[in-house]
């Protein structure tokens, strides 16, 4: 994943956490905030409770690859943080990919108009 499409600094993560909107499913929590830039930037946050360094790095590698493959289809102009839950350890790559795509669908679907 290129550096230009990654969240890298602590303050970037802090802004997204504080002002972003949260979406979740059984495997992930996603925090999304609109940015002023032309592209979408993605970051990952894996807690130490998730497992040892090998397990944490493995899930981050898999998520980076999923984002790399689907980046062109993502909506532009957002900062996104993906946070895996503990139960993602048992999933294979294709199940992870399906779960992330579902989460993107939840986060970027058109808003329903409420009739008054």
mmCIF file of N, CA and C in Angstrom:
data_model
loop_
_atom_site.group_PDB
_atom_site.id
_atom_site.type_symbol
_atom_site.label_atom_id
_atom_site.label_comp_id
_atom_site.label_asym_id
_atom_site.label_seq_id
_atom_site.Cartn_x
_atom_site.Cartn_y
_atom_site.Cartn_z
ATOM 1 N N UNK A 1 0.842 -1.174 0.000
ATOM 2 C CA UNK A 1 0.000 0.000 0.000
ATOM 3 C C UNK A 1 0.890 1.241 0.000
ATOM 4 N N UNK A 2 0.616 2.171 -0.866
ATOM 5 C CA UNK A 2 1.427 3.379 -0.973
ATOM 6 C C UNK A 2 1.294 4.255 0.270
ATOM 7 N N UNK A 3 2.324 5.031 0.552
ATOM 8 C CA UNK A 3 2.294 5.908 1.721
ATOM 9 C C UNK A 3 1.214 6.973 1.600
ATOM 10 N N UNK A 4 0.904 7.384 0.380
ATOM 11 C CA UNK A 4 -0.075 8.460 0.190
ATOM 12 C C UNK A 4 -1.498 8.033 0.540
ATOM 13 N N UNK A 5 -1.763 6.736 0.614
ATOM 14 C CA UNK A 5 -3.120 6.285 0.936
ATOM 15 C C UNK A 5 -3.203 5.689 2.342
ATOM 16 N N UNK A 6 -2.183 5.969 3.169
ATOM 17 C CA UNK A 6 -2.182 5.460 4.540
ATOM 18 C C UNK A 6 -2.335 6.594 5.545
ATOM 19 N N UNK A 7 -3.019 6.307 6.631
ATOM 20 C CA UNK A 7 -2.988 7.197 7.793
ATOM 21 C C UNK A 7 -1.703 6.858 8.530
ATOM 22 N N UNK A 8 -0.881 7.871 8.820
ATOM 23 C CA UNK A 8 0.419 7.558 9.393
ATOM 24 C C UNK A 8 0.688 8.218 10.737
ATOM 25 N N UNK A 9 0.176 9.400 10.940
ATOM 26 C CA UNK A 9 0.514 10.134 12.159
ATOM 27 C C UNK A 9 -0.545 9.940 13.238
ATOM 28 N N UNK A 10 -0.107 10.037 14.473
ATOM 29 C CA UNK A 10 -1.001 9.852 15.612
ATOM 30 C C UNK A 10 -2.163 10.845 15.578
ATOM 31 N N UNK A 11 -1.890 12.088 15.216
ATOM 32 C CA UNK A 11 -2.962 13.095 15.198
ATOM 33 C C UNK A 11 -3.995 12.793 14.118
ATOM 34 N N UNK A 12 -3.591 12.143 13.025
ATOM 35 C CA UNK A 12 -4.559 11.752 11.991
ATOM 36 C C UNK A 12 -5.523 10.704 12.544
ATOM 37 N N UNK A 13 -4.983 9.739 13.264
ATOM 38 C CA UNK A 13 -5.827 8.723 13.897
ATOM 39 C C UNK A 13 -6.756 9.357 14.932
ATOM 40 N N UNK A 14 -6.218 10.281 15.730
ATOM 41 C CA UNK A 14 -7.006 10.915 16.784
ATOM 42 C C UNK A 14 -8.198 11.674 16.211
ATOM 43 N N UNK A 15 -7.985 12.411 15.132
ATOM 44 C CA UNK A 15 -9.076 13.172 14.513
ATOM 45 C C UNK A 15 -10.161 12.232 14.010
ATOM 46 N N UNK A 16 -9.763 11.141 13.375
ATOM 47 C CA UNK A 16 -10.750 10.187 12.846
ATOM 48 C C UNK A 16 -11.523 9.543 13.995
ATOM 49 N N UNK A 17 -10.824 9.141 15.054
ATOM 50 C CA UNK A 17 -11.500 8.530 16.203
ATOM 51 C C UNK A 17 -12.504 9.491 16.840
ATOM 52 N N UNK A 18 -12.123 10.765 16.977
ATOM 53 C CA UNK A 18 -12.988 11.720 17.670
ATOM 54 C C UNK A 18 -14.168 12.180 16.824
ATOM 55 N N UNK A 19 -13.949 12.391 15.534
ATOM 56 C CA UNK A 19 -14.989 12.996 14.699
ATOM 57 C C UNK A 19 -15.596 12.038 13.688
ATOM 58 N N UNK A 20 -15.105 10.813 13.650
ATOM 59 C CA UNK A 20 -15.586 9.872 12.650
ATOM 60 C C UNK A 20 -16.855 9.147 13.058
ATOM 61 N N UNK A 21 -17.463 8.536 12.078
ATOM 62 C CA UNK A 21 -18.675 7.735 12.292
ATOM 63 C C UNK A 21 -18.274 6.262 12.326
ATOM 64 N N UNK A 22 -18.903 5.480 13.201
ATOM 65 C CA UNK A 22 -18.532 4.073 13.368
ATOM 66 C C UNK A 22 -19.551 3.150 12.715
ATOM 67 N N UNK A 23 -19.011 2.129 12.068
ATOM 68 C CA UNK A 23 -19.812 1.048 11.494
ATOM 69 C C UNK A 23 -19.159 -0.246 11.953
ATOM 70 N N UNK A 24 -19.948 -1.298 12.119
ATOM 71 C CA UNK A 24 -19.362 -2.546 12.596
ATOM 72 C C UNK A 24 -20.160 -3.728 12.091
ATOM 73 N N UNK A 25 -19.468 -4.861 12.090
ATOM 74 C CA UNK A 25 -20.096 -6.162 11.888
ATOM 75 C C UNK A 25 -19.435 -7.109 12.883
ATOM 76 N N UNK A 26 -19.598 -8.401 12.708
ATOM 77 C CA UNK A 26 -19.067 -9.351 13.694
ATOM 78 C C UNK A 26 -17.539 -9.406 13.709
ATOM 79 N N UNK A 27 -16.891 -9.038 12.615
ATOM 80 C CA UNK A 27 -15.442 -9.171 12.536
ATOM 81 C C UNK A 27 -14.666 -7.860 12.693
ATOM 82 N N UNK A 28 -15.269 -6.721 12.344
ATOM 83 C CA UNK A 28 -14.530 -5.460 12.318
ATOM 84 C C UNK A 28 -15.368 -4.307 12.845
ATOM 85 N N UNK A 29 -14.651 -3.275 13.280
ATOM 86 C CA UNK A 29 -15.235 -1.959 13.490
ATOM 87 C C UNK A 29 -14.524 -1.036 12.512
ATOM 88 N N UNK A 30 -15.280 -0.168 11.865
ATOM 89 C CA UNK A 30 -14.706 0.775 10.914
ATOM 90 C C UNK A 30 -15.102 2.181 11.341
ATOM 91 N N UNK A 31 -14.118 3.067 11.415
ATOM 92 C CA UNK A 31 -14.369 4.466 11.745
ATOM 93 C C UNK A 31 -14.088 5.272 10.482
ATOM 94 N N UNK A 32 -15.061 6.084 10.059
ATOM 95 C CA UNK A 32 -14.965 6.812 8.793
ATOM 96 C C UNK A 32 -15.180 8.297 9.037
ATOM 97 N N UNK A 33 -14.319 9.108 8.428
ATOM 98 C CA UNK A 33 -14.472 10.560 8.495
ATOM 99 C C UNK A 33 -14.141 11.137 7.128
ATOM 100 N N UNK A 34 -14.953 12.079 6.686
ATOM 101 C CA UNK A 34 -14.698 12.741 5.410
ATOM 102 C C UNK A 34 -13.438 13.586 5.551
ATOM 103 N N UNK A 35 -12.576 13.554 4.531
ATOM 104 C CA UNK A 35 -11.373 14.385 4.557
ATOM 105 C C UNK A 35 -11.439 15.422 3.439
ATOM 106 N N UNK A 36 -10.517 16.355 3.447
ATOM 107 C CA UNK A 36 -10.503 17.416 2.440
ATOM 108 C C UNK A 36 -9.624 17.071 1.251
ATOM 109 N N UNK A 37 -8.967 15.940 1.300
ATOM 110 C CA UNK A 37 -8.071 15.550 0.230
ATOM 111 C C UNK A 37 -8.795 14.880 -0.926
ATOM 112 N N UNK A 38 -8.069 14.631 -2.001
ATOM 113 C CA UNK A 38 -8.684 14.024 -3.180
ATOM 114 C C UNK A 38 -8.890 12.517 -3.055
ATOM 115 N N UNK A 39 -8.125 11.869 -2.205
ATOM 116 C CA UNK A 39 -8.188 10.414 -2.124
ATOM 117 C C UNK A 39 -8.614 9.917 -0.762
ATOM 118 N N UNK A 40 -8.808 8.621 -0.683
ATOM 119 C CA UNK A 40 -9.156 7.974 0.571
ATOM 120 C C UNK A 40 -7.884 7.453 1.215
ATOM 121 N N UNK A 41 -7.775 7.637 2.536
ATOM 122 C CA UNK A 41 -6.630 7.116 3.282
ATOM 123 C C UNK A 41 -7.133 6.088 4.279
ATOM 124 N N UNK A 42 -6.334 5.042 4.483
ATOM 125 C CA UNK A 42 -6.746 3.927 5.337
ATOM 126 C C UNK A 42 -5.673 3.665 6.386
ATOM 127 N N UNK A 43 -6.122 3.341 7.603
ATOM 128 C CA UNK A 43 -5.224 2.945 8.675
ATOM 129 C C UNK A 43 -5.797 1.745 9.402
ATOM 130 N N UNK A 44 -4.950 1.056 10.135
ATOM 131 C CA UNK A 44 -5.367 -0.134 10.869
ATOM 132 C C UNK A 44 -4.964 0.022 12.322
ATOM 133 N N UNK A 45 -5.809 -0.466 13.213
ATOM 134 C CA UNK A 45 -5.527 -0.409 14.640
ATOM 135 C C UNK A 45 -5.805 -1.792 15.222
ATOM 136 N N UNK A 46 -4.736 -2.480 15.634
ATOM 137 C CA UNK A 46 -4.884 -3.828 16.174
ATOM 138 C C UNK A 46 -4.398 -3.810 17.618
ATOM 139 N N UNK A 47 -5.304 -4.064 18.540
ATOM 140 C CA UNK A 47 -5.031 -4.024 19.968
ATOM 141 C C UNK A 47 -4.122 -5.185 20.378
ATOM 142 N N UNK A 48 -3.362 -5.012 21.444
ATOM 143 C CA UNK A 48 -2.505 -6.093 21.940
ATOM 144 C C UNK A 48 -3.307 -7.279 22.448
ATOM 145 N N UNK A 49 -4.577 -7.044 22.809
ATOM 146 C CA UNK A 49 -5.431 -8.148 23.235
ATOM 147 C C UNK A 49 -5.730 -9.098 22.081
ATOM 148 N N UNK A 50 -5.533 -8.631 20.855
ATOM 149 C CA UNK A 50 -5.794 -9.453 19.677
ATOM 150 C C UNK A 50 -4.901 -10.693 19.668
ATOM 151 N N UNK A 51 -3.664 -10.525 20.060
ATOM 152 C CA UNK A 51 -2.735 -11.654 20.073
ATOM 153 C C UNK A 51 -1.303 -11.155 20.075
ATOM 154 N N UNK A 52 -0.385 -12.087 19.847
ATOM 155 C CA UNK A 52 1.023 -11.692 19.847
ATOM 156 C C UNK A 52 1.360 -10.925 18.564
ATOM 157 N N UNK A 53 2.597 -10.456 18.457
ATOM 158 C CA UNK A 53 3.004 -9.612 17.335
ATOM 159 C C UNK A 53 2.826 -10.314 15.993
ATOM 160 N N UNK A 54 3.071 -11.608 15.952
ATOM 161 C CA UNK A 54 2.923 -12.366 14.708
ATOM 162 C C UNK A 54 1.472 -12.316 14.226
ATOM 163 N N UNK A 55 0.532 -12.533 15.133
ATOM 164 C CA UNK A 55 -0.893 -12.516 14.765
ATOM 165 C C UNK A 55 -1.345 -11.115 14.367
ATOM 166 N N UNK A 56 -0.883 -10.101 15.092
ATOM 167 C CA UNK A 56 -1.269 -8.721 14.774
ATOM 168 C C UNK A 56 -0.724 -8.305 13.412
ATOM 169 N N UNK A 57 0.518 -8.639 13.136
ATOM 170 C CA UNK A 57 1.108 -8.283 11.842
ATOM 171 C C UNK A 57 0.471 -9.058 10.696
ATOM 172 N N UNK A 58 0.079 -10.289 10.940
ATOM 173 C CA UNK A 58 -0.563 -11.104 9.905
ATOM 174 C C UNK A 58 -1.882 -10.480 9.463
ATOM 175 N N UNK A 59 -2.716 -10.070 10.418
ATOM 176 C CA UNK A 59 -4.005 -9.476 10.056
ATOM 177 C C UNK A 59 -3.785 -8.146 9.339
ATOM 178 N N UNK A 60 -2.781 -7.379 9.751
ATOM 179 C CA UNK A 60 -2.507 -6.110 9.073
ATOM 180 C C UNK A 60 -2.038 -6.341 7.638
ATOM 181 N N UNK A 61 -1.209 -7.357 7.418
ATOM 182 C CA UNK A 61 -0.774 -7.685 6.048
ATOM 183 C C UNK A 61 -1.955 -8.065 5.176
ATOM 184 N N UNK A 62 -2.853 -8.893 5.723
ATOM 185 C CA UNK A 62 -4.022 -9.319 4.956
ATOM 186 C C UNK A 62 -4.928 -8.128 4.642
ATOM 187 N N UNK A 63 -5.135 -7.253 5.607
ATOM 188 C CA UNK A 63 -5.985 -6.085 5.379
ATOM 189 C C UNK A 63 -5.363 -5.126 4.367
ATOM 190 N N UNK A 64 -4.049 -4.939 4.427
ATOM 191 C CA UNK A 64 -3.379 -4.088 3.438
ATOM 192 C C UNK A 64 -3.577 -4.624 2.027
ATOM 193 N N UNK A 65 -3.503 -5.934 1.876
ATOM 194 C CA UNK A 65 -3.692 -6.544 0.555
ATOM 195 C C UNK A 65 -5.135 -6.377 0.081
ATOM 196 N N UNK A 66 -6.094 -6.551 0.970
ATOM 197 C CA UNK A 66 -7.504 -6.368 0.604
ATOM 198 C C UNK A 66 -7.736 -4.927 0.147
ATOM 199 N N UNK A 67 -7.192 -3.964 0.876
ATOM 200 C CA UNK A 67 -7.348 -2.554 0.502
ATOM 201 C C UNK A 67 -6.657 -2.285 -0.829
ATOM 202 N N UNK A 68 -5.471 -2.831 -1.022
ATOM 203 C CA UNK A 68 -4.737 -2.615 -2.273
ATOM 204 C C UNK A 68 -5.542 -3.094 -3.474
ATOM 205 N N UNK A 69 -6.179 -4.252 -3.332
ATOM 206 C CA UNK A 69 -6.933 -4.822 -4.444
ATOM 207 C C UNK A 69 -8.236 -4.076 -4.717
ATOM 208 N N UNK A 70 -8.843 -3.505 -3.692
ATOM 209 C CA UNK A 70 -10.159 -2.888 -3.850
ATOM 210 C C UNK A 70 -10.127 -1.364 -3.742
ATOM 211 N N UNK A 71 -8.948 -0.773 -3.703
ATOM 212 C CA UNK A 71 -8.843 0.675 -3.509
ATOM 213 C C UNK A 71 -9.530 1.456 -4.630
ATOM 214 N N UNK A 72 -9.410 0.993 -5.855
ATOM 215 C CA UNK A 72 -9.996 1.713 -6.993
ATOM 216 C C UNK A 72 -11.514 1.772 -6.929
ATOM 217 N N UNK A 73 -12.135 0.807 -6.254
ATOM 218 C CA UNK A 73 -13.597 0.779 -6.181
ATOM 219 C C UNK A 73 -14.136 1.527 -4.960
ATOM 220 N N UNK A 74 -13.251 1.973 -4.071
ATOM 221 C CA UNK A 74 -13.686 2.678 -2.860
ATOM 222 C C UNK A 74 -14.049 4.121 -3.184
ATOM 223 N N UNK A 75 -14.997 4.679 -2.412
ATOM 224 C CA UNK A 75 -15.338 6.092 -2.548
ATOM 225 C C UNK A 75 -14.141 6.926 -2.131
ATOM 226 N N UNK A 76 -13.912 8.024 -2.821
ATOM 227 C CA UNK A 76 -12.764 8.889 -2.534
ATOM 228 C C UNK A 76 -13.160 10.000 -1.561
ATOM 229 N N UNK A 77 -12.154 10.493 -0.834
ATOM 230 C CA UNK A 77 -12.372 11.624 0.054
ATOM 231 C C UNK A 77 -12.675 11.260 1.495
ATOM 232 N N UNK A 78 -12.206 10.100 1.946
ATOM 233 C CA UNK A 78 -12.486 9.661 3.314
ATOM 234 C C UNK A 78 -11.209 9.194 3.999
ATOM 235 N N UNK A 79 -11.196 9.303 5.328
ATOM 236 C CA UNK A 79 -10.181 8.669 6.164
ATOM 237 C C UNK A 79 -10.868 7.511 6.870
ATOM 238 N N UNK A 80 -10.252 6.333 6.828
ATOM 239 C CA UNK A 80 -10.868 5.117 7.359
ATOM 240 C C UNK A 80 -9.890 4.429 8.301
ATOM 241 N N UNK A 81 -10.397 3.972 9.441
ATOM 242 C CA UNK A 81 -9.617 3.119 10.340
ATOM 243 C C UNK A 81 -10.368 1.800 10.465
ATOM 244 N N UNK A 82 -9.680 0.703 10.203
ATOM 245 C CA UNK A 82 -10.247 -0.637 10.373
ATOM 246 C C UNK A 82 -9.680 -1.247 11.644
ATOM 247 N N UNK A 83 -10.571 -1.761 12.494
ATOM 248 C CA UNK A 83 -10.177 -2.363 13.765
ATOM 249 C C UNK A 83 -10.714 -3.791 13.800
ATOM 250 N N UNK A 84 -9.837 -4.796 13.687
ATOM 251 C CA UNK A 84 -10.323 -6.179 13.722
ATOM 252 C C UNK A 84 -10.688 -6.610 15.136
ATOM 253 N N UNK A 85 -11.700 -7.455 15.226
ATOM 254 C CA UNK A 85 -12.077 -8.043 16.511
ATOM 255 C C UNK A 85 -11.365 -9.382 16.657
ATOM 256 N N UNK A 86 -11.353 -9.914 17.868
ATOM 257 C CA UNK A 86 -10.594 -11.132 18.153
ATOM 258 C C UNK A 86 -10.995 -12.323 17.298
ATOM 259 N N UNK A 87 -12.277 -12.416 16.949
ATOM 260 C CA UNK A 87 -12.739 -13.602 16.226
ATOM 261 C C UNK A 87 -12.280 -13.642 14.768
ATOM 262 N N UNK A 88 -11.573 -12.625 14.297
ATOM 263 C CA UNK A 88 -11.082 -12.663 12.916
ATOM 264 C C UNK A 88 -9.913 -13.632 12.749
ATOM 265 N N UNK A 89 -9.322 -14.071 13.851
ATOM 266 C CA UNK A 89 -8.191 -15.008 13.761
ATOM 267 C C UNK A 89 -8.578 -16.311 13.075
ATOM 268 N N UNK A 90 -9.823 -16.743 13.275
ATOM 269 C CA UNK A 90 -10.260 -18.029 12.729
ATOM 270 C C UNK A 90 -10.653 -17.944 11.256
ATOM 271 N N UNK A 91 -10.748 -16.742 10.701
ATOM 272 C CA UNK A 91 -11.219 -16.585 9.329
ATOM 273 C C UNK A 91 -10.078 -16.721 8.330
ATOM 274 N N UNK A 92 -10.404 -17.262 7.158
ATOM 275 C CA UNK A 92 -9.399 -17.290 6.103
ATOM 276 C C UNK A 92 -9.469 -15.973 5.318
ATOM 277 N N UNK A 93 -8.574 -15.821 4.361
ATOM 278 C CA UNK A 93 -8.453 -14.563 3.624
ATOM 279 C C UNK A 93 -9.753 -14.177 2.924
ATOM 280 N N UNK A 94 -10.413 -15.129 2.283
ATOM 281 C CA UNK A 94 -11.622 -14.830 1.514
ATOM 282 C C UNK A 94 -12.773 -14.388 2.418
ATOM 283 N N UNK A 95 -12.857 -14.959 3.603
ATOM 284 C CA UNK A 95 -13.883 -14.532 4.557
ATOM 285 C C UNK A 95 -13.589 -13.116 5.066
ATOM 286 N N UNK A 96 -12.306 -12.814 5.296
ATOM 287 C CA UNK A 96 -11.925 -11.461 5.700
ATOM 288 C C UNK A 96 -12.295 -10.456 4.612
ATOM 289 N N UNK A 97 -11.982 -10.814 3.382
ATOM 290 C CA UNK A 97 -12.270 -9.934 2.251
ATOM 291 C C UNK A 97 -13.771 -9.658 2.142
ATOM 292 N N UNK A 98 -14.561 -10.693 2.285
ATOM 293 C CA UNK A 98 -16.017 -10.552 2.211
ATOM 294 C C UNK A 98 -16.526 -9.648 3.338
ATOM 295 N N UNK A 99 -15.984 -9.819 4.529
ATOM 296 C CA UNK A 99 -16.404 -9.027 5.678
ATOM 297 C C UNK A 99 -16.042 -7.548 5.498
ATOM 298 N N UNK A 100 -14.852 -7.270 4.985
ATOM 299 C CA UNK A 100 -14.424 -5.885 4.762
ATOM 300 C C UNK A 100 -15.287 -5.237 3.679
ATOM 301 N N UNK A 101 -15.567 -5.965 2.611
ATOM 302 C CA UNK A 101 -16.415 -5.431 1.544
ATOM 303 C C UNK A 101 -17.817 -5.120 2.071
ATOM 304 N N UNK A 102 -18.333 -5.983 2.941
ATOM 305 C CA UNK A 102 -19.642 -5.740 3.552
ATOM 306 C C UNK A 102 -19.616 -4.464 4.391
ATOM 307 N N UNK A 103 -18.547 -4.278 5.128
ATOM 308 C CA UNK A 103 -18.413 -3.087 5.965
ATOM 309 C C UNK A 103 -18.327 -1.821 5.111
ATOM 310 N N UNK A 104 -17.609 -1.877 3.994
ATOM 311 C CA UNK A 104 -17.545 -0.726 3.091
ATOM 312 C C UNK A 104 -18.918 -0.428 2.507
ATOM 313 N N UNK A 105 -19.669 -1.469 2.224
ATOM 314 C CA UNK A 105 -21.028 -1.272 1.718
ATOM 315 C C UNK A 105 -21.882 -0.552 2.766
ATOM 316 N N UNK A 106 -21.744 -0.940 4.036
ATOM 317 C CA UNK A 106 -22.492 -0.281 5.113
ATOM 318 C C UNK A 106 -22.091 1.188 5.253
ATOM 319 N N UNK A 107 -20.804 1.443 5.186
ATOM 320 C CA UNK A 107 -20.302 2.792 5.422
ATOM 321 C C UNK A 107 -20.538 3.757 4.285
ATOM 322 N N UNK A 108 -20.610 3.262 3.061
ATOM 323 C CA UNK A 108 -20.686 4.152 1.907
ATOM 324 C C UNK A 108 -21.972 4.015 1.110
ATOM 325 N N UNK A 109 -22.978 3.384 1.679
ATOM 326 C CA UNK A 109 -24.247 3.283 0.957
ATOM 327 C C UNK A 109 -24.952 4.641 0.979
ATOM 328 N N UNK A 110 -25.817 4.878 0.012
ATOM 329 C CA UNK A 110 -26.550 6.152 0.005
ATOM 330 C C UNK A 110 -27.463 6.261 1.222
ATOM 331 N N UNK A 111 -27.560 7.451 1.768
ATOM 332 C CA UNK A 111 -28.401 7.657 2.946
ATOM 333 C C UNK A 111 -29.865 7.632 2.540
ATOM 334 N N UNK A 112 -30.681 6.988 3.368
ATOM 335 C CA UNK A 112 -32.115 6.929 3.104
ATOM 336 C C UNK A 112 -32.751 8.260 3.478
ATOM 337 N N UNK A 113 -33.679 8.687 2.657
ATOM 338 C CA UNK A 113 -34.410 9.914 2.961
ATOM 339 C C UNK A 113 -35.572 9.567 3.876
ATOM 340 N N UNK A 114 -35.725 10.338 4.923
ATOM 341 C CA UNK A 114 -36.792 10.107 5.891
ATOM 342 C C UNK A 114 -37.988 10.955 5.490
ATOM 343 N N UNK A 115 -39.134 10.307 5.349
ATOM 344 C CA UNK A 115 -40.358 11.038 5.013
ATOM 345 C C UNK A 115 -40.944 11.630 6.282
ATOM 346 N N UNK A 116 -41.355 12.866 6.175
ATOM 347 C CA UNK A 116 -41.935 13.543 7.345
ATOM 348 C C UNK A 116 -43.413 13.706 7.184
#
